[in-house]
Coordinates of C-alpha atoms in Angstrom, one line a residue:
M1 CA 5.3 4.9 2.7
S2 CA 3.0 2.3 1.1
G3 CA 2.1 4.3 -1.9
S4 CA 3.4 6.1 -5.0
G5 CA 2.0 8.4 -7.6
L6 CA 2.8 5.6 -10.0
S7 CA 0.4 3.2 -8.3
P8 CA -2.7 2.4 -10.4
W9 CA -5.0 3.6 -7.6
S10 CA -3.3 7.0 -7.3
L11 CA -5.5 8.7 -9.9
V12 CA -9.2 8.8 -10.6
A13 CA -9.5 8.1 -14.3
D14 CA -13.1 9.4 -14.8
P15 CA -13.8 12.0 -12.0
S16 CA -16.6 13.7 -14.0
K17 CA -18.7 10.6 -13.8
Y18 CA -18.7 10.6 -10.0
A19 CA -19.1 14.4 -9.8
A20 CA -22.2 14.1 -11.9
I21 CA -23.7 11.4 -9.6
V22 CA -23.1 13.6 -6.6
A23 CA -24.5 16.7 -8.4
I24 CA -27.7 15.0 -9.4
H25 CA -28.2 13.6 -6.0
A26 CA -27.8 17.1 -4.5
N27 CA -30.1 18.6 -7.0
C28 CA -27.4 20.5 -8.8
S29 CA -27.4 20.2 -12.6
P30 CA -24.2 18.5 -13.9
E31 CA -24.6 20.7 -17.0
L32 CA -23.6 23.8 -15.0
T33 CA -20.3 25.4 -15.6
P34 CA -17.6 24.1 -13.1
P35 CA -17.7 27.4 -11.0
A36 CA -21.5 27.4 -10.9
L37 CA -21.6 23.7 -10.0
L38 CA -19.1 24.3 -7.2
R39 CA -21.2 27.1 -5.8
C40 CA -24.3 24.9 -5.9
L41 CA -22.6 22.0 -4.1
R42 CA -21.2 24.3 -1.5
E43 CA -24.8 25.5 -0.7
R44 CA -25.9 21.9 0.0
P45 CA -25.8 20.3 3.5
L46 CA -23.0 17.8 4.1
E47 CA -25.5 15.0 4.5
A48 CA -26.7 15.5 0.9
L49 CA -23.2 15.1 -0.4
M50 CA -22.2 12.2 1.8
S51 CA -25.3 10.2 1.0
A52 CA -24.8 10.2 -2.8
P53 CA -25.1 6.7 -4.2
V54 CA -21.6 6.4 -5.5
Q55 CA -20.6 2.9 -6.4
V56 CA -16.8 2.5 -6.9
P57 CA -15.2 -0.5 -8.7
D58 CA -13.0 -2.7 -6.5
F59 CA -9.4 -1.5 -6.3
A60 CA -10.4 2.0 -7.3
Y61 CA -11.5 5.3 -5.9
A62 CA -14.2 7.8 -6.9
F63 CA -12.6 10.9 -5.4
G64 CA -8.9 11.8 -5.5
P65 CA -6.3 13.3 -7.8
S66 CA -7.0 13.4 -11.5
V67 CA -5.4 14.7 -14.6
D68 CA -7.8 17.2 -16.3
G69 CA -5.5 19.2 -18.5
V70 CA -6.0 22.3 -16.4
V71 CA -4.6 21.9 -12.9
I72 CA -2.1 19.4 -14.3
D73 CA -1.2 20.8 -17.7
T74 CA -1.1 18.1 -20.4
G75 CA 0.5 20.6 -22.8
D76 CA 0.9 19.0 -26.2
L77 CA -0.1 15.6 -25.1
L78 CA -2.7 15.3 -27.9
I79 CA 0.1 13.2 -29.3
N80 CA 2.8 12.9 -26.7
P81 CA 6.1 13.5 -28.5
E82 CA 8.0 11.5 -25.9
N83 CA 6.2 8.2 -26.2
G84 CA 3.6 8.6 -28.9
Y85 CA 0.7 8.5 -26.5
D86 CA -2.6 9.4 -28.1
W87 CA -4.1 11.6 -25.4
A88 CA -6.9 12.7 -27.8
G89 CA -7.8 9.1 -28.5
Q90 CA -7.9 8.2 -24.9
M91 CA -10.1 11.2 -24.0
A92 CA -12.4 10.2 -26.9
Q93 CA -12.7 6.7 -25.5
A94 CA -13.5 8.2 -22.1
A95 CA -16.3 10.2 -23.7
I96 CA -17.9 7.1 -25.1
G97 CA -17.5 5.1 -21.9
K98 CA -14.5 3.0 -22.7
G99 CA -12.3 5.1 -20.5
A100 CA -8.6 5.9 -20.2
N101 CA -7.4 4.0 -17.2
A102 CA -5.0 5.4 -14.5
I103 CA -2.0 3.4 -15.8
N104 CA -2.3 5.0 -19.2
I105 CA -2.6 8.4 -17.7
I106 CA 0.4 7.8 -15.4
N107 CA 2.6 6.7 -18.4
A108 CA 1.5 9.6 -20.5
V109 CA 1.8 12.4 -17.9
L110 CA 3.8 11.4 -14.8
M111 CA 6.5 9.5 -16.6
R112 CA 7.3 12.4 -19.0
K113 CA 10.9 13.5 -18.9
S114 CA 9.7 17.0 -17.7
S115 CA 7.8 15.4 -14.9
V116 CA 10.5 13.0 -13.8
A117 CA 13.0 15.8 -13.9
Q118 CA 11.2 17.4 -10.9
L119 CA 12.5 14.5 -8.8
T120 CA 16.1 15.9 -9.1
K121 CA 15.2 18.5 -6.5
Y122 CA 15.0 16.1 -3.6
D123 CA 16.5 13.1 -1.9
L124 CA 13.9 10.4 -1.3
M125 CA 13.1 7.8 1.3
L126 CA 10.3 5.4 0.5
G127 CA 9.2 2.0 1.7
V128 CA 6.6 -0.7 1.8
T129 CA 5.3 -3.1 4.4
K130 CA 5.5 -6.9 4.3
A131 CA 1.9 -7.2 3.2
E132 CA 0.2 -4.3 1.6
A133 CA -3.1 -5.6 0.3
Y134 CA -4.9 -7.1 3.3
F135 CA -7.8 -4.7 2.6
A136 CA -8.9 -7.0 -0.3
F137 CA -9.7 -9.8 2.1
S138 CA -12.5 -10.4 4.6
G139 CA -11.8 -11.4 8.2
D140 CA -12.6 -15.0 7.4
D141 CA -10.2 -14.9 4.4
V142 CA -7.4 -13.7 6.6
Q143 CA -8.1 -16.3 9.3
Y144 CA -8.9 -19.3 7.3
G145 CA -7.5 -18.7 3.8
I146 CA -9.2 -18.8 0.5
E147 CA -10.0 -21.4 -2.2
A148 CA -8.8 -21.1 -5.8
D149 CA -12.2 -19.8 -7.1
R150 CA -12.2 -17.0 -4.5
R151 CA -8.6 -16.1 -5.7
S152 CA -9.8 -16.0 -9.3
K153 CA -12.7 -13.7 -8.4
I154 CA -10.4 -11.3 -6.6
L155 CA -7.8 -11.2 -9.3
K156 CA -10.3 -11.0 -12.1
S157 CA -11.8 -7.9 -10.4
F158 CA -8.4 -6.3 -10.0
V159 CA -7.4 -6.9 -13.6
R160 CA -10.7 -5.8 -15.0
N161 CA -10.7 -2.5 -13.1
T162 CA -7.0 -1.8 -13.6
Y163 CA -6.1 -2.6 -17.2
S164 CA -7.8 -2.0 -20.6
Y165 CA -6.4 -4.7 -22.9
H166 CA -5.2 -8.4 -22.8
L167 CA -7.1 -9.0 -19.6
S168 CA -7.2 -12.8 -19.9
E169 CA -3.5 -13.0 -20.6
I170 CA -2.7 -10.7 -17.7
L171 CA -4.9 -12.8 -15.3
A172 CA -3.3 -16.0 -16.5
T173 CA 0.2 -14.6 -16.0
I174 CA -0.5 -13.4 -12.5
I175 CA -1.9 -16.7 -11.4
N176 CA 1.0 -18.6 -13.0
E177 CA 3.6 -16.4 -11.5
Y178 CA 2.1 -16.4 -8.0
T179 CA 1.3 -20.1 -7.6
D180 CA 3.7 -22.4 -5.9
W181 CA 3.6 -25.2 -8.5
E182 CA 5.8 -27.4 -6.4
R183 CA 3.1 -28.0 -3.8
P184 CA 1.0 -31.0 -4.8
V185 CA -2.0 -29.6 -2.9
Q186 CA -2.8 -25.9 -2.6
H187 CA -3.8 -25.1 1.0
P188 CA -6.2 -22.2 1.4
I189 CA -3.7 -20.3 3.6
N190 CA -1.1 -20.6 0.8
I191 CA -3.5 -19.4 -1.8
R192 CA -4.4 -16.4 0.4
D193 CA -0.7 -15.6 0.8
E194 CA 0.0 -15.9 -2.9
T195 CA -2.9 -13.7 -3.8
L196 CA -1.9 -11.2 -1.1
E197 CA 1.6 -11.0 -2.6
A198 CA 0.3 -10.6 -6.1
L199 CA -2.0 -7.7 -5.2
S200 CA 0.7 -6.1 -2.9
D201 CA 3.3 -6.2 -5.7
A202 CA 0.9 -4.9 -8.4
Q203 CA -0.6 -2.0 -6.4
V204 CA 2.3 -0.9 -4.1
V205 CA 5.6 -2.7 -4.4
A206 CA 6.3 -2.5 -8.1
P207 CA 5.2 1.2 -8.4
M208 CA 7.4 2.0 -5.4
V209 CA 10.4 0.2 -6.9
L210 CA 9.9 2.0 -10.2
T211 CA 9.8 5.3 -8.3
A212 CA 13.0 4.5 -6.5
D213 CA 14.7 3.3 -9.7
T214 CA 13.6 6.4 -11.6
H215 CA 14.8 8.7 -8.8
S216 CA 18.1 7.0 -8.3
A217 CA 18.8 7.2 -12.0
L218 CA 18.8 10.9 -11.6
R219 CA 21.8 10.6 -9.3
R220 CA 20.0 11.6 -6.1
N221 CA 20.1 9.7 -2.8
S222 CA 17.4 7.1 -2.8
Y223 CA 16.5 5.0 0.3
L224 CA 14.1 2.0 -0.1
Y225 CA 13.1 0.0 3.0
V226 CA 10.7 -2.9 3.9
F227 CA 8.8 -2.7 7.2
D228 CA 8.1 -6.3 8.1
Y229 CA 7.4 -6.3 11.9
Q230 CA 4.2 -8.2 12.4
T231 CA 2.1 -7.7 15.6
K232 CA 0.4 -10.6 17.2
Y233 CA -3.3 -10.8 16.6
G234 CA -5.1 -8.8 19.3
D235 CA -2.1 -6.5 20.0
Y236 CA -3.8 -3.4 18.6
P237 CA -4.6 -0.6 21.0
Q238 CA -8.2 -0.4 22.1

């Protein structure tokens, strides 16, 4: 429901960066071996860990699943024989700060035939809500809408923190695809709705549809639904 392992936010692309920030803040050397670092962190009070100055880019997470080549074996992915993916090149980029983004890792690891084949064990029900990306908006944005410059700022942040190449082209394509050009004047509410739809599609809906398509191609029972009941403002339980 409202998420897939193929969503761009489902993986942390550079977990060691955030681990080092927490370690330094907790007075544990990030140069320690992983077992020694784990022991050091476990000896620290919770407040020391929770107060670490971790700043996460918009539309991303600092802590969560990651592909490290150990827990999730990357096998011979130095050069992926299935799709020509240069794992070594991506890891080298990460080492110098350019980073392998989550989408590249997903395509290299989770979309391997051997990984996809695991889906044949199960039937699958999955779904989305009518609007998945309200978290990207402030209360005022939701109530009054947004102007075009605010939309551009939100979408630029999403594109910059999600993709590695052709950022200007991707941004222009999103704005063009999710703008109602038949409206002579773009009302702030309409701009908000278009931006909401773009972010919802990119982060949740498209990955969910890809998951369903991939699963159903394996001749398993796949059920995809949309939950679109909308409560009235103020209906939430106190």
